[in-house]
């Protein structure tokens, strides 16, 4: 299941944007441009196998049930937890020792804990994307985020995580194939970060990047990116 | 050797024949002529790209580029990022595959003077005009999903090496109010920008000397810099895979329908269409007349010059106030300079710099004041400009830059719109099939995907749909109503 495919209208103050990545346009706040109706940009070339459908009349795709609506109805904790669990990740709430895994009927549990702040999210190897991060955004107590081995997390996604910066203390980006040192440079917003795992990333000179990261985040312990070991995953 | 349809026509026996012969042989000759003409054209289309140098004479040893075709539906003059963006979007948005023939003409295939490849590569949303903000936001979204748009099967994915580090504008006490007003406009349009006090600035970026800084605006999302050459080649590759033709040649003449029309008698001014353009080959006096339906002027810094040399009749002239302005970019190495958190910083004095890579290299420059504009006739660099103007200002702002080692430097052109420093996008007021997308005054690269899309929609659908750029049209030049952009760096 894809994360964060949105068609939310009027959800929150104007962060207008056109993101045709997943084919469905979404417009927050006021739409850009003249039309007051949703702007259809047609299907992008996904994998470049589809024939041209630009300009042809688009069938009306009803907006899927999204976690954006959950945020409006139940609050950010439920939205983030539901998003994570539906992608196959795990959630840990504040004050709980156990991680809530996506096995069995987790929906009721998530609704029961709607007012308990989410402490940690484990999204390792989940197909979370740039637009999916919108479901995680207003989480003021999130301290632990694990995005290791996420295939779609790239530099843009890391830059977007800035909204989680005030509270995050532990972050893992290890083995994300599309994260480079350019995305890591945006982590300077994360003042509270104490543990950063960057092992297995493709960067040109790991030793230098590690030094620069240590300089950028003085209180943080940086794991991975040793001078002599080559990054995992490269042949 | 079958050269061209007209040569064939001349070479064939006349279809009439002697009066005594019946209609049958005349028809036969006419049909034969038609068939031979079609065969000749097919062979010529197939042969000329395969065997350059055959057919027309050229200096021996020099491969001949493909000649422009005799007809095209849309001709884009200018093969920079704006021109290729228009060509790509025309093909991406056309309703039927191979529905129209798009031709891109570039007079300098080496791109030695093109603004695209000499640009610093920044993209930002901190503008004062809402249209510019929308264009940048669209372009950022395009770049974020660039492989969805420009990915070609069996080719490696496009990596523009985007660095999402944001732009930081510093304002002195006199400019503080203006900056805050601009930020208010930006916030209303949904831009993620924050205002920083000098204390917050010092806390976030300890390497800045905050003397004379009253307030700073820091862009947080979709701002940074990327590699312009990669974007240009990706647009070109995708557009050509969708069927866009590309030729090397310079457009020096427009043939309009004005001579076919009676001069108007009423108060309405004359309006005409371009029938043909004359494309001159490189280093040669020969030209190819290309019959076209629509001409797009994406000639960048030379957009104004294109219209002046086009040989338009007096009644159709509408000068475009776009001139090339030379700007220098200097790069240097500093041992203790700002680290990974370094944004694209624009100082109160107008000097700017950004980090380049992770090894302590930076590049930057400054736009000179109006009266000290360098001579734009060539791209030679004035190194004393760095020593005397740029370096002292940057060293005052970043004390670590007091000791640095200058590296390479180059110069490029802004396509400067001297009327109001904003792009001109839209149709010529007199020539109904001439469209222009130029004059972005240093922001052409970051606005190219958006301008291309807007112009393609204008061509294909007759109106703007995704982005409303009607205020950036030519009419504001005609009516002398400037639409000023405050944030030109």
PDB file of C-alpha atoms in Angstrom, chain B residues 143-408:
ATOM      1  CA  UNK B 143      12.632  18.459 -10.034  1.00  0.00           C
ATOM      2  CA  UNK B 144      11.600  16.354  -7.083  1.00  0.00           C
ATOM      3  CA  UNK B 145       9.841  13.917  -9.402  1.00  0.00           C
ATOM      4  CA  UNK B 146      12.188  14.361 -12.293  1.00  0.00           C
ATOM      5  CA  UNK B 147      12.460  10.685 -13.107  1.00  0.00           C
ATOM      6  CA  UNK B 148       8.707  10.358 -13.381  1.00  0.00           C
ATOM      7  CA  UNK B 149       8.735  13.096 -16.006  1.00  0.00           C
ATOM      8  CA  UNK B 150      12.050  12.729 -17.764  1.00  0.00           C
ATOM      9  CA  UNK B 151      12.982   9.101 -17.259  1.00  0.00           C
ATOM     10  CA  UNK B 152      13.721   7.259 -20.501  1.00  0.00           C
ATOM     11  CA  UNK B 153      13.557   3.454 -20.616  1.00  0.00           C
ATOM     12  CA  UNK B 154      16.918   1.692 -20.602  1.00  0.00           C
ATOM     13  CA  UNK B 155      18.741   4.869 -19.689  1.00  0.00           C
ATOM     14  CA  UNK B 156      20.224   5.641 -16.275  1.00  0.00           C
ATOM     15  CA  UNK B 157      17.992   7.692 -13.974  1.00  0.00           C
ATOM     16  CA  UNK B 158      18.420  11.452 -13.855  1.00  0.00           C
ATOM     17  CA  UNK B 159      20.256  12.795 -10.822  1.00  0.00           C
ATOM     18  CA  UNK B 160      20.357  16.582 -10.681  1.00  0.00           C
ATOM     19  CA  UNK B 161      22.276  16.498  -7.375  1.00  0.00           C
ATOM     20  CA  UNK B 162      19.895  18.794  -5.627  1.00  0.00           C
ATOM     21  CA  UNK B 163      21.155  20.286  -2.383  1.00  0.00           C
ATOM     22  CA  UNK B 164      18.151  21.300  -0.260  1.00  0.00           C
ATOM     23  CA  UNK B 165      20.006  23.839   1.844  1.00  0.00           C
ATOM     24  CA  UNK B 166      17.737  26.842   1.503  1.00  0.00           C
ATOM     25  CA  UNK B 167      18.313  30.515   0.808  1.00  0.00           C
ATOM     26  CA  UNK B 168      19.171  33.056   3.483  1.00  0.00           C
ATOM     27  CA  UNK B 169      18.515  36.723   2.765  1.00  0.00           C
ATOM     28  CA  UNK B 170      20.078  39.250   5.138  1.00  0.00           C
ATOM     29  CA  UNK B 171      18.543  42.690   5.488  1.00  0.00           C
ATOM     30  CA  UNK B 172      20.079  45.833   6.896  1.00  0.00           C
ATOM     31  CA  UNK B 173      17.952  48.095   9.138  1.00  0.00           C
ATOM     32  CA  UNK B 174      16.874  50.192   6.132  1.00  0.00           C
ATOM     33  CA  UNK B 175      15.679  47.142   4.195  1.00  0.00           C
ATOM     34  CA  UNK B 176      14.164  45.278   7.127  1.00  0.00           C
ATOM     35  CA  UNK B 177      10.652  46.521   6.568  1.00  0.00           C
ATOM     36  CA  UNK B 178      10.762  45.612   2.883  1.00  0.00           C
ATOM     37  CA  UNK B 179      11.980  42.122   3.692  1.00  0.00           C
ATOM     38  CA  UNK B 180       9.279  41.559   6.263  1.00  0.00           C
ATOM     39  CA  UNK B 181       6.610  42.719   3.835  1.00  0.00           C
ATOM     40  CA  UNK B 182       7.968  40.364   1.189  1.00  0.00           C
ATOM     41  CA  UNK B 183       7.989  37.486   3.655  1.00  0.00           C
ATOM     42  CA  UNK B 184       4.372  38.239   4.485  1.00  0.00           C
ATOM     43  CA  UNK B 185       3.446  37.915   0.800  1.00  0.00           C
ATOM     44  CA  UNK B 186       5.441  34.699   0.544  1.00  0.00           C
ATOM     45  CA  UNK B 187       3.760  33.207   3.609  1.00  0.00           C
ATOM     46  CA  UNK B 188       0.357  34.015   2.159  1.00  0.00           C
ATOM     47  CA  UNK B 189       1.322  32.051  -0.928  1.00  0.00           C
ATOM     48  CA  UNK B 190       2.317  29.119   1.240  1.00  0.00           C
ATOM     49  CA  UNK B 191       6.086  29.414   1.165  1.00  0.00           C
ATOM     50  CA  UNK B 192       7.888  27.873   4.131  1.00  0.00           C
ATOM     51  CA  UNK B 193      10.036  30.789   5.166  1.00  0.00           C
ATOM     52  CA  UNK B 194      11.009  31.972   8.601  1.00  0.00           C
ATOM     53  CA  UNK B 195      12.332  35.284   9.891  1.00  0.00           C
ATOM     54  CA  UNK B 196      15.415  35.223  12.088  1.00  0.00           C
ATOM     55  CA  UNK B 197      16.662  37.886  14.452  1.00  0.00           C
ATOM     56  CA  UNK B 198      20.425  38.527  14.653  1.00  0.00           C
ATOM     57  CA  UNK B 199      20.640  36.454  17.823  1.00  0.00           C
ATOM     58  CA  UNK B 200      18.851  33.507  16.248  1.00  0.00           C
ATOM     59  CA  UNK B 201      21.011  33.917  13.168  1.00  0.00           C
ATOM     60  CA  UNK B 202      24.155  33.748  15.226  1.00  0.00           C
ATOM     61  CA  UNK B 203      22.864  30.720  17.065  1.00  0.00           C
ATOM     62  CA  UNK B 204      22.023  28.861  13.896  1.00  0.00           C
ATOM     63  CA  UNK B 205      25.003  29.925  11.804  1.00  0.00           C
ATOM     64  CA  UNK B 206      27.835  30.880  14.171  1.00  0.00           C
ATOM     65  CA  UNK B 207      30.152  31.744  11.294  1.00  0.00           C
ATOM     66  CA  UNK B 208      28.125  34.822  10.326  1.00  0.00           C
ATOM     67  CA  UNK B 209      29.081  38.259  11.579  1.00  0.00           C
ATOM     68  CA  UNK B 210      25.702  39.805  12.274  1.00  0.00           C
ATOM     69  CA  UNK B 211      26.848  43.403  12.293  1.00  0.00           C
ATOM     70  CA  UNK B 212      24.415  45.597  10.373  1.00  0.00           C
ATOM     71  CA  UNK B 213      21.876  42.785  10.030  1.00  0.00           C
ATOM     72  CA  UNK B 214      18.435  43.672  11.315  1.00  0.00           C
ATOM     73  CA  UNK B 215      16.516  40.601  10.178  1.00  0.00           C
ATOM     74  CA  UNK B 216      17.047  37.604   7.956  1.00  0.00           C
ATOM     75  CA  UNK B 217      14.660  35.390   6.010  1.00  0.00           C
ATOM     76  CA  UNK B 218      15.484  31.724   5.708  1.00  0.00           C
ATOM     77  CA  UNK B 219      13.700  29.466   3.240  1.00  0.00           C
ATOM     78  CA  UNK B 220      13.076  26.036   4.616  1.00  0.00           C
ATOM     79  CA  UNK B 221      11.559  23.987   1.845  1.00  0.00           C
ATOM     80  CA  UNK B 222      12.217  23.369  -1.835  1.00  0.00           C
ATOM     81  CA  UNK B 223      15.109  25.787  -1.948  1.00  0.00           C
ATOM     82  CA  UNK B 224      18.684  25.032  -2.757  1.00  0.00           C
ATOM     83  CA  UNK B 225      20.816  24.436  -5.798  1.00  0.00           C
ATOM     84  CA  UNK B 226      21.337  21.741  -8.429  1.00  0.00           C
ATOM     85  CA  UNK B 227      23.271  20.954 -11.572  1.00  0.00           C
ATOM     86  CA  UNK B 228      21.833  22.879 -14.550  1.00  0.00           C
ATOM     87  CA  UNK B 229      23.660  20.866 -17.192  1.00  0.00           C
ATOM     88  CA  UNK B 230      22.018  17.648 -16.005  1.00  0.00           C
ATOM     89  CA  UNK B 231      18.590  19.228 -16.207  1.00  0.00           C
ATOM     90  CA  UNK B 232      19.266  20.511 -19.707  1.00  0.00           C
ATOM     91  CA  UNK B 233      20.500  17.169 -21.005  1.00  0.00           C
ATOM     92  CA  UNK B 234      17.653  15.309 -19.306  1.00  0.00           C
ATOM     93  CA  UNK B 235      15.056  17.598 -20.893  1.00  0.00           C
ATOM     94  CA  UNK B 236      16.761  17.282 -24.235  1.00  0.00           C
ATOM     95  CA  UNK B 237      17.056  13.525 -24.056  1.00  0.00           C
ATOM     96  CA  UNK B 238      13.427  13.044 -23.095  1.00  0.00           C
ATOM     97  CA  UNK B 239      12.141  15.543 -25.620  1.00  0.00           C
ATOM     98  CA  UNK B 240      14.106  13.903 -28.406  1.00  0.00           C
ATOM     99  CA  UNK B 241      12.873  10.492 -27.362  1.00  0.00           C
ATOM    100  CA  UNK B 242       9.355  11.889 -27.703  1.00  0.00           C
ATOM    101  CA  UNK B 243      10.117  13.002 -31.235  1.00  0.00           C
ATOM    102  CA  UNK B 244      11.345  16.594 -31.038  1.00  0.00           C
ATOM    103  CA  UNK B 245      13.747  17.520 -33.847  1.00  0.00           C
ATOM    104  CA  UNK B 246      16.879  19.434 -33.036  1.00  0.00           C
ATOM    105  CA  UNK B 247      18.972  21.394 -35.499  1.00  0.00           C
ATOM    106  CA  UNK B 248      21.881  23.784 -35.338  1.00  0.00           C
ATOM    107  CA  UNK B 249      21.069  27.046 -37.029  1.00  0.00           C
ATOM    108  CA  UNK B 250      20.419  30.695 -36.434  1.00  0.00           C
ATOM    109  CA  UNK B 251      17.124  32.386 -37.145  1.00  0.00           C
ATOM    110  CA  UNK B 252      17.696  35.692 -38.849  1.00  0.00           C
ATOM    111  CA  UNK B 253      14.547  36.427 -40.744  1.00  0.00           C
ATOM    112  CA  UNK B 254      10.828  36.161 -40.347  1.00  0.00           C
ATOM    113  CA  UNK B 255       8.565  36.244 -43.355  1.00  0.00           C
ATOM    114  CA  UNK B 256       5.191  37.449 -42.260  1.00  0.00           C
ATOM    115  CA  UNK B 257       1.843  37.580 -43.909  1.00  0.00           C
ATOM    116  CA  UNK B 258       1.926  41.372 -43.720  1.00  0.00           C
ATOM    117  CA  UNK B 259       2.787  41.720 -47.383  1.00  0.00           C
ATOM    118  CA  UNK B 260      -0.274  39.679 -48.271  1.00  0.00           C
ATOM    119  CA  UNK B 261      -2.577  41.956 -46.333  1.00  0.00           C
ATOM    120  CA  UNK B 262      -4.042  45.336 -47.092  1.00  0.00           C
ATOM    121  CA  UNK B 263      -2.939  47.969 -44.586  1.00  0.00           C
ATOM    122  CA  UNK B 264      -5.725  48.419 -42.063  1.00  0.00           C
ATOM    123  CA  UNK B 265      -7.867  51.477 -42.463  1.00  0.00           C
ATOM    124  CA  UNK B 266      -9.447  51.716 -39.037  1.00  0.00           C
ATOM    125  CA  UNK B 267      -7.831  52.425 -35.690  1.00  0.00           C
ATOM    126  CA  UNK B 268      -6.908  48.747 -35.193  1.00  0.00           C
ATOM    127  CA  UNK B 269      -3.222  48.189 -35.647  1.00  0.00           C
ATOM    128  CA  UNK B 270      -1.930  45.744 -38.196  1.00  0.00           C
ATOM    129  CA  UNK B 271      -1.721  42.183 -37.016  1.00  0.00           C
ATOM    130  CA  UNK B 272      -0.202  39.371 -39.012  1.00  0.00           C
ATOM    131  CA  UNK B 273       1.224  35.885 -38.756  1.00  0.00           C
ATOM    132  CA  UNK B 274       4.682  34.538 -39.350  1.00  0.00           C
ATOM    133  CA  UNK B 275       4.653  32.345 -42.418  1.00  0.00           C
ATOM    134  CA  UNK B 276       8.254  31.259 -42.621  1.00  0.00           C
ATOM    135  CA  UNK B 277      11.486  31.704 -40.784  1.00  0.00           C
ATOM    136  CA  UNK B 278      14.900  31.769 -42.366  1.00  0.00           C
ATOM    137  CA  UNK B 279      17.340  29.473 -40.606  1.00  0.00           C
ATOM    138  CA  UNK B 280      20.962  30.177 -41.444  1.00  0.00           C
ATOM    139  CA  UNK B 281      23.447  27.343 -41.177  1.00  0.00           C
ATOM    140  CA  UNK B 282      26.587  27.739 -39.155  1.00  0.00           C
ATOM    141  CA  UNK B 283      29.483  29.443 -40.960  1.00  0.00           C
ATOM    142  CA  UNK B 284      27.531  29.618 -44.125  1.00  0.00           C
ATOM    143  CA  UNK B 285      25.407  31.998 -46.115  1.00  0.00           C
ATOM    144  CA  UNK B 286      22.889  29.379 -47.055  1.00  0.00           C
ATOM    145  CA  UNK B 287      19.583  29.361 -45.286  1.00  0.00           C
ATOM    146  CA  UNK B 288      16.642  27.080 -45.101  1.00  0.00           C
ATOM    147  CA  UNK B 289      13.182  28.602 -45.084  1.00  0.00           C
ATOM    148  CA  UNK B 290      11.079  26.696 -42.581  1.00  0.00           C
ATOM    149  CA  UNK B 291       7.344  27.060 -42.872  1.00  0.00           C
ATOM    150  CA  UNK B 292       5.866  26.981 -39.421  1.00  0.00           C
ATOM    151  CA  UNK B 293       2.633  27.501 -37.583  1.00  0.00           C
ATOM    152  CA  UNK B 294       4.003  28.796 -34.288  1.00  0.00           C
ATOM    153  CA  UNK B 295       7.334  30.297 -33.320  1.00  0.00           C
ATOM    154  CA  UNK B 296       8.510  30.339 -29.714  1.00  0.00           C
ATOM    155  CA  UNK B 297      11.222  32.825 -28.841  1.00  0.00           C
ATOM    156  CA  UNK B 298      13.283  31.189 -26.101  1.00  0.00           C
ATOM    157  CA  UNK B 299      16.522  32.844 -27.082  1.00  0.00           C
ATOM    158  CA  UNK B 300      17.307  33.964 -23.541  1.00  0.00           C
ATOM    159  CA  UNK B 301      19.640  36.929 -23.410  1.00  0.00           C
ATOM    160  CA  UNK B 302      19.270  37.463 -27.159  1.00  0.00           C
ATOM    161  CA  UNK B 303      15.492  37.379 -27.257  1.00  0.00           C
ATOM    162  CA  UNK B 304      15.326  41.087 -27.934  1.00  0.00           C
ATOM    163  CA  UNK B 305      18.055  40.919 -30.565  1.00  0.00           C
ATOM    164  CA  UNK B 306      16.230  38.125 -32.359  1.00  0.00           C
ATOM    165  CA  UNK B 307      13.248  40.352 -32.953  1.00  0.00           C
ATOM    166  CA  UNK B 308      15.371  43.246 -34.097  1.00  0.00           C
ATOM    167  CA  UNK B 309      17.268  41.266 -36.720  1.00  0.00           C
ATOM    168  CA  UNK B 310      14.147  39.468 -37.864  1.00  0.00           C
ATOM    169  CA  UNK B 311      13.381  41.944 -40.591  1.00  0.00           C
ATOM    170  CA  UNK B 312       9.875  42.604 -39.418  1.00  0.00           C
ATOM    171  CA  UNK B 313       7.998  45.409 -41.117  1.00  0.00           C
ATOM    172  CA  UNK B 314       7.749  48.632 -39.175  1.00  0.00           C
ATOM    173  CA  UNK B 315       4.091  48.300 -38.298  1.00  0.00           C
ATOM    174  CA  UNK B 316       4.687  44.954 -36.622  1.00  0.00           C
ATOM    175  CA  UNK B 317       7.718  45.937 -34.588  1.00  0.00           C
ATOM    176  CA  UNK B 318       7.353  45.607 -30.862  1.00  0.00           C
ATOM    177  CA  UNK B 319      10.687  45.939 -29.148  1.00  0.00           C
ATOM    178  CA  UNK B 320      11.475  43.511 -26.373  1.00  0.00           C
ATOM    179  CA  UNK B 321      13.634  45.194 -23.730  1.00  0.00           C
ATOM    180  CA  UNK B 322      15.774  42.131 -23.012  1.00  0.00           C
ATOM    181  CA  UNK B 323      19.535  42.504 -23.152  1.00  0.00           C
ATOM    182  CA  UNK B 324      22.395  40.301 -22.091  1.00  0.00           C
ATOM    183  CA  UNK B 325      24.031  41.444 -18.862  1.00  0.00           C
ATOM    184  CA  UNK B 326      27.340  39.899 -17.934  1.00  0.00           C
ATOM    185  CA  UNK B 327      27.665  38.434 -14.462  1.00  0.00           C
ATOM    186  CA  UNK B 328      30.722  36.857 -12.920  1.00  0.00           C
ATOM    187  CA  UNK B 329      30.899  33.808 -10.716  1.00  0.00           C
ATOM    188  CA  UNK B 330      34.022  33.188  -8.684  1.00  0.00           C
ATOM    189  CA  UNK B 331      34.910  30.050  -6.843  1.00  0.00           C
ATOM    190  CA  UNK B 332      37.348  29.721  -3.986  1.00  0.00           C
ATOM    191  CA  UNK B 333      38.549  27.363  -1.333  1.00  0.00           C
ATOM    192  CA  UNK B 334      38.414  28.217   2.333  1.00  0.00           C
ATOM    193  CA  UNK B 335      39.837  25.983   5.002  1.00  0.00           C
ATOM    194  CA  UNK B 336      37.656  26.995   7.948  1.00  0.00           C
ATOM    195  CA  UNK B 337      34.612  28.114   6.088  1.00  0.00           C
ATOM    196  CA  UNK B 338      30.961  27.399   6.869  1.00  0.00           C
ATOM    197  CA  UNK B 339      30.178  23.703   7.116  1.00  0.00           C
ATOM    198  CA  UNK B 340      27.397  21.535   5.816  1.00  0.00           C
ATOM    199  CA  UNK B 341      24.668  23.814   7.100  1.00  0.00           C
ATOM    200  CA  UNK B 342      25.735  26.652   4.789  1.00  0.00           C
ATOM    201  CA  UNK B 343      22.737  27.957   2.832  1.00  0.00           C
ATOM    202  CA  UNK B 344      22.761  30.111  -0.290  1.00  0.00           C
ATOM    203  CA  UNK B 345      23.479  33.356   1.471  1.00  0.00           C
ATOM    204  CA  UNK B 346      22.630  36.763   0.034  1.00  0.00           C
ATOM    205  CA  UNK B 347      24.213  39.580   1.954  1.00  0.00           C
ATOM    206  CA  UNK B 348      22.811  43.028   2.697  1.00  0.00           C
ATOM    207  CA  UNK B 349      25.235  44.407   0.127  1.00  0.00           C
ATOM    208  CA  UNK B 350      23.972  42.110  -2.634  1.00  0.00           C
ATOM    209  CA  UNK B 351      26.989  39.823  -2.623  1.00  0.00           C
ATOM    210  CA  UNK B 352      26.093  36.147  -2.483  1.00  0.00           C
ATOM    211  CA  UNK B 353      27.819  32.818  -2.068  1.00  0.00           C
ATOM    212  CA  UNK B 354      27.023  29.167  -1.581  1.00  0.00           C
ATOM    213  CA  UNK B 355      28.857  26.019  -0.694  1.00  0.00           C
ATOM    214  CA  UNK B 356      30.022  23.846  -3.576  1.00  0.00           C
ATOM    215  CA  UNK B 357      30.546  20.210  -2.607  1.00  0.00           C
ATOM    216  CA  UNK B 358      31.826  19.164   0.798  1.00  0.00           C
ATOM    217  CA  UNK B 359      35.538  19.843   0.485  1.00  0.00           C
ATOM    218  CA  UNK B 360      35.541  23.486   1.492  1.00  0.00           C
ATOM    219  CA  UNK B 361      34.856  25.035  -1.900  1.00  0.00           C
ATOM    220  CA  UNK B 362      32.447  27.912  -2.336  1.00  0.00           C
ATOM    221  CA  UNK B 363      31.226  29.972  -5.207  1.00  0.00           C
ATOM    222  CA  UNK B 364      29.662  33.363  -5.317  1.00  0.00           C
ATOM    223  CA  UNK B 365      29.523  36.779  -6.868  1.00  0.00           C
ATOM    224  CA  UNK B 366      27.637  40.002  -6.882  1.00  0.00           C
ATOM    225  CA  UNK B 367      25.499  41.915  -9.329  1.00  0.00           C
ATOM    226  CA  UNK B 368      27.099  45.308  -9.949  1.00  0.00           C
ATOM    227  CA  UNK B 369      25.086  48.510  -9.668  1.00  0.00           C
ATOM    228  CA  UNK B 370      23.493  49.840 -12.823  1.00  0.00           C
ATOM    229  CA  UNK B 371      26.223  52.319 -13.669  1.00  0.00           C
ATOM    230  CA  UNK B 372      29.050  49.816 -13.399  1.00  0.00           C
ATOM    231  CA  UNK B 373      27.691  47.154 -15.738  1.00  0.00           C
ATOM    232  CA  UNK B 374      30.492  45.304 -17.507  1.00  0.00           C
ATOM    233  CA  UNK B 375      30.610  45.187 -21.270  1.00  0.00           C
ATOM    234  CA  UNK B 376      28.595  42.180 -22.411  1.00  0.00           C
ATOM    235  CA  UNK B 377      30.279  41.683 -25.762  1.00  0.00           C
ATOM    236  CA  UNK B 378      32.422  38.826 -24.507  1.00  0.00           C
ATOM    237  CA  UNK B 379      32.652  36.528 -21.529  1.00  0.00           C
ATOM    238  CA  UNK B 380      36.055  37.527 -20.197  1.00  0.00           C
ATOM    239  CA  UNK B 381      36.320  37.717 -16.430  1.00  0.00           C
ATOM    240  CA  UNK B 382      37.490  40.763 -14.545  1.00  0.00           C
ATOM    241  CA  UNK B 383      39.387  39.285 -11.613  1.00  0.00           C
ATOM    242  CA  UNK B 384      39.824  42.639  -9.954  1.00  0.00           C
ATOM    243  CA  UNK B 385      36.079  42.651  -9.436  1.00  0.00           C
ATOM    244  CA  UNK B 386      36.462  39.783  -7.003  1.00  0.00           C
ATOM    245  CA  UNK B 387      39.437  41.364  -5.248  1.00  0.00           C
ATOM    246  CA  UNK B 388      37.923  44.785  -4.860  1.00  0.00           C
ATOM    247  CA  UNK B 389      34.190  44.291  -4.659  1.00  0.00           C
ATOM    248  CA  UNK B 390      33.099  40.780  -3.799  1.00  0.00           C
ATOM    249  CA  UNK B 391      35.770  39.529  -1.420  1.00  0.00           C
ATOM    250  CA  UNK B 392      35.798  42.464   1.006  1.00  0.00           C
ATOM    251  CA  UNK B 393      32.028  42.307   1.378  1.00  0.00           C
ATOM    252  CA  UNK B 394      31.930  38.571   1.917  1.00  0.00           C
ATOM    253  CA  UNK B 395      34.883  38.669   4.291  1.00  0.00           C
ATOM    254  CA  UNK B 396      33.068  41.243   6.379  1.00  0.00           C
ATOM    255  CA  UNK B 397      30.058  38.987   6.608  1.00  0.00           C
ATOM    256  CA  UNK B 398      31.932  35.699   7.068  1.00  0.00           C
ATOM    257  CA  UNK B 399      35.213  36.377   8.902  1.00  0.00           C
ATOM    258  CA  UNK B 400      36.528  32.954   7.945  1.00  0.00           C
ATOM    259  CA  UNK B 401      36.672  34.170   4.346  1.00  0.00           C
ATOM    260  CA  UNK B 402      39.426  36.656   5.171  1.00  0.00           C
ATOM    261  CA  UNK B 403      41.858  33.955   4.168  1.00  0.00           C
ATOM    262  CA  UNK B 404      40.859  32.031   1.129  1.00  0.00           C
ATOM    263  CA  UNK B 405      42.424  30.657  -2.006  1.00  0.00           C
ATOM    264  CA  UNK B 406      40.711  31.851  -5.196  1.00  0.00           C
ATOM    265  CA  UNK B 407      39.895  29.110  -7.665  1.00  0.00           C
ATOM    266  CA  UNK B 408      38.337  29.262 -11.105  1.00  0.00           C
TER     267      UNK B 408
END
